[in-house]
XYZ file of C-alpha atoms in Angstrom:
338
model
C 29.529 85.766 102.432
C 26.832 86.052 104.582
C 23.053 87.205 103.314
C 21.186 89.294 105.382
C 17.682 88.749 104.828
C 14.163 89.543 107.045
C 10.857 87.933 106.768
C 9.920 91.223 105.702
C 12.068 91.712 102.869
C 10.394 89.356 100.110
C 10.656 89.738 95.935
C 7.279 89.657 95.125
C 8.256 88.404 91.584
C 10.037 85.089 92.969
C 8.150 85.420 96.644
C 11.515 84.406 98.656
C 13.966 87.256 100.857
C 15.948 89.463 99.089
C 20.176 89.103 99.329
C 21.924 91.614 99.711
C 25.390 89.732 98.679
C 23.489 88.997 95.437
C 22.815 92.675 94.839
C 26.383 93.014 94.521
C 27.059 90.296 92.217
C 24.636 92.014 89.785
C 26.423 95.368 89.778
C 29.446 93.572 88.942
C 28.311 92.762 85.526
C 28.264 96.424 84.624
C 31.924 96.722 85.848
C 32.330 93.364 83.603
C 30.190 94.345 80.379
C 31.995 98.072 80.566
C 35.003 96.472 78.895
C 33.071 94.668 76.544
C 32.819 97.331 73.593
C 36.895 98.099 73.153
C 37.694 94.009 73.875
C 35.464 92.983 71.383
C 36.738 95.510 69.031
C 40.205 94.604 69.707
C 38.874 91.155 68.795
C 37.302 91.931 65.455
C 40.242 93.750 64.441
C 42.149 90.774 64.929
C 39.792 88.392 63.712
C 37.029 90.110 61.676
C 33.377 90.899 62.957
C 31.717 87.919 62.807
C 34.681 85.225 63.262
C 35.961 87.047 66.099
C 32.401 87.257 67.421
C 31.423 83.448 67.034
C 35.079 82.810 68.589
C 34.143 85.342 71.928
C 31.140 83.728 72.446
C 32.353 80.031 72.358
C 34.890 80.453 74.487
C 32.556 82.267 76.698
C 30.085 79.431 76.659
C 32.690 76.902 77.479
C 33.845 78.774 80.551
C 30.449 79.651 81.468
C 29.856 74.910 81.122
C 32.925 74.933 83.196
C 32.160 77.129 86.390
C 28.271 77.162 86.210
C 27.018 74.272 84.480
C 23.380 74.505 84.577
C 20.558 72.141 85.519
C 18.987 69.261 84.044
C 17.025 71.215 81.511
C 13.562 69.123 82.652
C 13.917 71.017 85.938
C 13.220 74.542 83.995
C 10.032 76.298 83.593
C 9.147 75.341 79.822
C 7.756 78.673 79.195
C 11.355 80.457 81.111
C 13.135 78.181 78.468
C 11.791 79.070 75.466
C 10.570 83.053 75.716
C 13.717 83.512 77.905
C 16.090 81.621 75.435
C 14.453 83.269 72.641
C 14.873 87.443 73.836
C 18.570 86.381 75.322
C 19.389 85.029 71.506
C 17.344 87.654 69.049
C 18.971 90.379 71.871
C 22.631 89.364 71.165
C 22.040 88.714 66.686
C 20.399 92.113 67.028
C 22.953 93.971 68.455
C 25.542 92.287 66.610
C 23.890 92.948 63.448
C 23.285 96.310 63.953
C 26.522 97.181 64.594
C 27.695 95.174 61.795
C 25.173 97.276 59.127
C 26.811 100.606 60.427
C 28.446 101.934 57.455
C 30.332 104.365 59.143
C 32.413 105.334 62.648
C 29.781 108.389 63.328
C 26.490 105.740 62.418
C 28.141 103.136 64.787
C 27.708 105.946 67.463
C 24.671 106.536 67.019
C 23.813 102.685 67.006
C 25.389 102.185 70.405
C 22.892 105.374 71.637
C 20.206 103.449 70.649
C 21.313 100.343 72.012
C 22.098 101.876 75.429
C 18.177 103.142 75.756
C 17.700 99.878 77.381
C 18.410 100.905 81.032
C 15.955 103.240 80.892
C 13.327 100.957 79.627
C 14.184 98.814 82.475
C 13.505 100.967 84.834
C 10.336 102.149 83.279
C 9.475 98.285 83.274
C 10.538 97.832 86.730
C 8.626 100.678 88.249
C 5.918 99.168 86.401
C 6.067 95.593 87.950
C 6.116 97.229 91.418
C 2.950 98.460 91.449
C 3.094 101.226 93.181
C 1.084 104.138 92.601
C 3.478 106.497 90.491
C 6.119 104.293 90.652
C 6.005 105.123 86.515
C 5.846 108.556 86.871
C 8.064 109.017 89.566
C 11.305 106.921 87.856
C 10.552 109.044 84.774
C 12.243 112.280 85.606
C 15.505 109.606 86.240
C 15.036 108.265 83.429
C 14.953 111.190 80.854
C 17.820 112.509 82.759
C 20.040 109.718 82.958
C 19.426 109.142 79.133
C 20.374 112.319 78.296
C 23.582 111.825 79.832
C 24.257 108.655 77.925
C 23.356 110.301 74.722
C 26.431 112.778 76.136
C 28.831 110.494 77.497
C 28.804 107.900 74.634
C 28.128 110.370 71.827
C 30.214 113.421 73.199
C 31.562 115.652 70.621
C 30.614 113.409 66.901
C 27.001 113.113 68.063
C 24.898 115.563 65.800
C 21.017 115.417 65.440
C 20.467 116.433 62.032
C 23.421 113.579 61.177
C 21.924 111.260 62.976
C 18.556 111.766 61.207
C 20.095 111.923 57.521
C 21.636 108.330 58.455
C 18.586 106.901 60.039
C 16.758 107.723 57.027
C 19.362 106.654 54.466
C 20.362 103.519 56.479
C 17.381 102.572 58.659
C 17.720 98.690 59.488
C 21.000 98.953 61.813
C 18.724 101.497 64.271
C 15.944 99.407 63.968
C 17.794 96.096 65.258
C 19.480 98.129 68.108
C 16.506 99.518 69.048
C 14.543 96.492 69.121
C 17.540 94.760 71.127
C 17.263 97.702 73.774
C 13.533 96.795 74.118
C 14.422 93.090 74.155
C 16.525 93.064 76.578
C 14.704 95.710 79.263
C 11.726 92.960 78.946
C 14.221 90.149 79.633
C 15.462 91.628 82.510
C 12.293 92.483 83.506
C 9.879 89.746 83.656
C 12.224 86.291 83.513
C 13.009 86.163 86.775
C 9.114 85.748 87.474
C 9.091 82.719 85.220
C 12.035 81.081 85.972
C 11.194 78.857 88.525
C 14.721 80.018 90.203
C 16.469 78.058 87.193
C 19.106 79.883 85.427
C 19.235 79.507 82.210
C 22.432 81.857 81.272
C 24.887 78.909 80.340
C 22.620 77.795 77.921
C 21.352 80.301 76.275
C 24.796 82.064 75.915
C 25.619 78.254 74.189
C 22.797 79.089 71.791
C 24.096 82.478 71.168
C 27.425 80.930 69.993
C 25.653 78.874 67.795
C 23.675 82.008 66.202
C 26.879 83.978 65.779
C 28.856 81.034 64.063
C 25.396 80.618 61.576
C 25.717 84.081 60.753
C 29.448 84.189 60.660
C 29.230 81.305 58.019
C 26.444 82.644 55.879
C 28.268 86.363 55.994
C 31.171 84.523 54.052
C 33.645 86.850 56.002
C 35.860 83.203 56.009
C 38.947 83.267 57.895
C 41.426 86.378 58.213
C 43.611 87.325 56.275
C 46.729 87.806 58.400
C 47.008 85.566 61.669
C 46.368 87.104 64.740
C 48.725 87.846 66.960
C 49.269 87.129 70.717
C 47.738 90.538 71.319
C 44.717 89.126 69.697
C 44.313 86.342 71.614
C 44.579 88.047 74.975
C 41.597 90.279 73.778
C 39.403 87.137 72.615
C 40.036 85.694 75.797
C 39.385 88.347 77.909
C 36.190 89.561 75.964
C 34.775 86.597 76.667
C 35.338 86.779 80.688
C 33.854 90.487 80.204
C 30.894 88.910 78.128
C 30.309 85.593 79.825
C 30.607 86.744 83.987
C 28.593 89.927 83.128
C 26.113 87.610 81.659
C 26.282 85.507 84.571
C 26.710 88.010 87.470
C 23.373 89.493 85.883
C 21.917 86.672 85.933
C 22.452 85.885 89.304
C 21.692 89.487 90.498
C 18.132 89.268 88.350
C 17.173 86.270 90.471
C 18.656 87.007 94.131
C 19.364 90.765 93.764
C 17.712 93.873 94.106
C 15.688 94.537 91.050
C 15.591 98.586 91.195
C 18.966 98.675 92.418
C 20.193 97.095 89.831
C 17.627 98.738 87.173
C 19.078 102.036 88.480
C 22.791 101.074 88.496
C 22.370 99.776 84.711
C 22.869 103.328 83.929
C 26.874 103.113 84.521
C 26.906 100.471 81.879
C 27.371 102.718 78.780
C 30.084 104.901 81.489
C 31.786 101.847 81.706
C 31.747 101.224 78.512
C 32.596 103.945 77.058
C 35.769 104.749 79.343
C 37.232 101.735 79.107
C 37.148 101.731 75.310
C 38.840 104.781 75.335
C 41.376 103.430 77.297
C 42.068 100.448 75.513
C 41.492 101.863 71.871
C 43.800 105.309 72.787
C 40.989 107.436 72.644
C 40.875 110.620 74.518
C 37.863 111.607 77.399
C 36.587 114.917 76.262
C 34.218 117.212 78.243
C 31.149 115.871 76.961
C 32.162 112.496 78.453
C 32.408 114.182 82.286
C 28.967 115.916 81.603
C 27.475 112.995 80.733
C 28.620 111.303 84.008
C 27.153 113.901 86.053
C 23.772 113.725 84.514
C 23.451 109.838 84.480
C 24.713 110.212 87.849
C 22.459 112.452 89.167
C 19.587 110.405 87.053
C 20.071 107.630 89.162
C 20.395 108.943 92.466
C 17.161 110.276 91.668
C 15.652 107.382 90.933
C 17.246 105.623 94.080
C 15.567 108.889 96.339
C 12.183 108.478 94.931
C 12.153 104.740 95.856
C 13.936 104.989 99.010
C 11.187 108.656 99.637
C 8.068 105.747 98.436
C 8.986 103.076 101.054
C 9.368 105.465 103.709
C 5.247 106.317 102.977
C 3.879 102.495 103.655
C 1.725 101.911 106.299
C 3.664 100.832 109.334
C 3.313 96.907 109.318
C 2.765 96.109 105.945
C 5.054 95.402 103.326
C 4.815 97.055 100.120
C 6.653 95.970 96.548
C 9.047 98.117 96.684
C 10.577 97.085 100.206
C 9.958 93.623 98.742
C 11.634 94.051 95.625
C 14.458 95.557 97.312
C 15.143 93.593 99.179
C 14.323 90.028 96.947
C 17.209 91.910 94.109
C 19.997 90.921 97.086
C 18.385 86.950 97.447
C 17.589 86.470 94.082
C 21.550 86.535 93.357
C 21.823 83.857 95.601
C 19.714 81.576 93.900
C 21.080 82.213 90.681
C 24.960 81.373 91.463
């Protein structure tokens, strides 16, 4: 594939041209992480939550040593390494205990609402490393409206508000952990490719996730399941990890050589994906709610995409602002991270 770059078009995070090539790589984690939910489901109902977890990720570090074995680890940023590592590991234990505390099918909505705040806080965060002058303010209106429609498409008809409340309340610590995972991650995505150095550190960090998920798979006691798995169980373990492990990666990739508010905005389709393909593969039926919701995060982010494409229009004719240089370093900065 060939890039196509300008002197012009520079990420002002990582300073080198934007790809475009790389842009695409990063959207094609949200097609990847959209079947995430229902595989890993299909997994845990085959080999229990945390087993089945510990096994997902394991396999997906091994493929991920296999087809992108990283660096010498003395070539990384030391700072990259550790904050990085750290928000990529307390991320994935916070999400999977949150969803583990859920003590019902309605609360584990809810959870996954929480969870899914995090592309709006990334774009939030990414108008905010732009620095442009109501780049904030402007991706707001987006934002609110985009959320809104996940709240829709991933809650649709079992979401209710005073519910929701009574189980926050009576079961706080799941919401907690999700939330903090949505903020977690937004800042992740947000400010490591500045620090990276143009190392990427995905492979091992997802390795240090599957050594977090067998710790807490072992000190859960959950042991080993009770029935053995069938073939069917397999296929999902297997294929949760591709979803897990080259969405990680793809993201990765995108982060560093990609377009950052492209891929900010297109993080919206992520819960979409997610929740379509779960109905899919768990038999469950789209309602209404699910279509409205798809219009409004939809419309969300073509808003945010107008507003940024309406702000670079507005430079001065012969500079270059951040926003045409972070759109166009979010296409390089895949590059570098492949």
């Amino acid at each position: 594939m060939t890039n196509h770059t300008t002197d012009a078009a520079r990420n002002p995070l990582l300073g080198h041209a934007i790809s475009h090539g790389g842009t695409v790589i990063g959207l094609f984690a949200i097609v990847l992480w959209g079947f995430m939910a229902g595989l890993m489901r299909l997994a845990a109902d085959a080999f229990g939550a945390t087993l089945g977890a510990a096994l997902v990720y394991t396999a997906g570090g091994v493929m991920l040593l296999l087809t992108r074995r990283p660096k010498p680890l003395s070539q990384a940023p030391r700072r990259y390494l550790l904050l990085g590592g750290i928000m990529f590991v307390t991320y994935e234990a916070s999400i999977s205990l949150s969803i583990g505390l859920a003590t019902t099918a309605e609360q584990s909505v809810e959870v996954s609402l929480v969870n899914y705040l995090w592309p709006t806080l990334l774009v939030l965060f990414t108008a905010a490393l732009s620095k442009r002058q109501g780049a904030v303010w402007q991706a707001l209106p987006g934002a609110i409206i985009a959320t809104v429609g996940v709240a829709m498409a991933v809650g649709g008809n079992s979401l209710d508000v005073q519910s929701a409340l009574r189980n926050i309340s009576s079961n706080p610590l799941p919401f907690i952990l999700a939330f903090a995972g949505a903020l977690i991650w937004a800042v992740y995505a947000a400010i490591t490719p500045s620090m990276s150095g143009g190392y990427d550190g995905t492979t091992v960090f997802f390795c240090c996730v599957a050594v977090t998920q067998w710790v807490i798979h072992f000190i859960s006691g959950d042991g080993m399941p009770a029935q053995a798995p069938g073939i069917g169980g397999y296929l999902a373990l297997i294929a949760c990890a591709v979803s897990i492990a080259g969405g990680y990666a793809c993201w990765g990739y995108g982060m560093l050589h990609g377009n950052m508010e492209t891929l900010a905005v297109g993080s919206y389709a992520t819960p979409v994906f997610s929740t379509a393909s779960s109905t899919l593969l768990l038999g469950v039926a789209l309602g209404l709610p699910f279509w409205i919701g798809v219009v409004l995060v939809v419309t969300g982010s073509l808003l945010n995409v107008w507003f940024s494409r309406r702000a670079r229009t507005k430079r001065v004719p012969g500079t270059t602002n951040a926003a045409d240089a972070m759109d166009s370093a979010g296409a390089a900065s895949t590059a570098d991270r492949q």
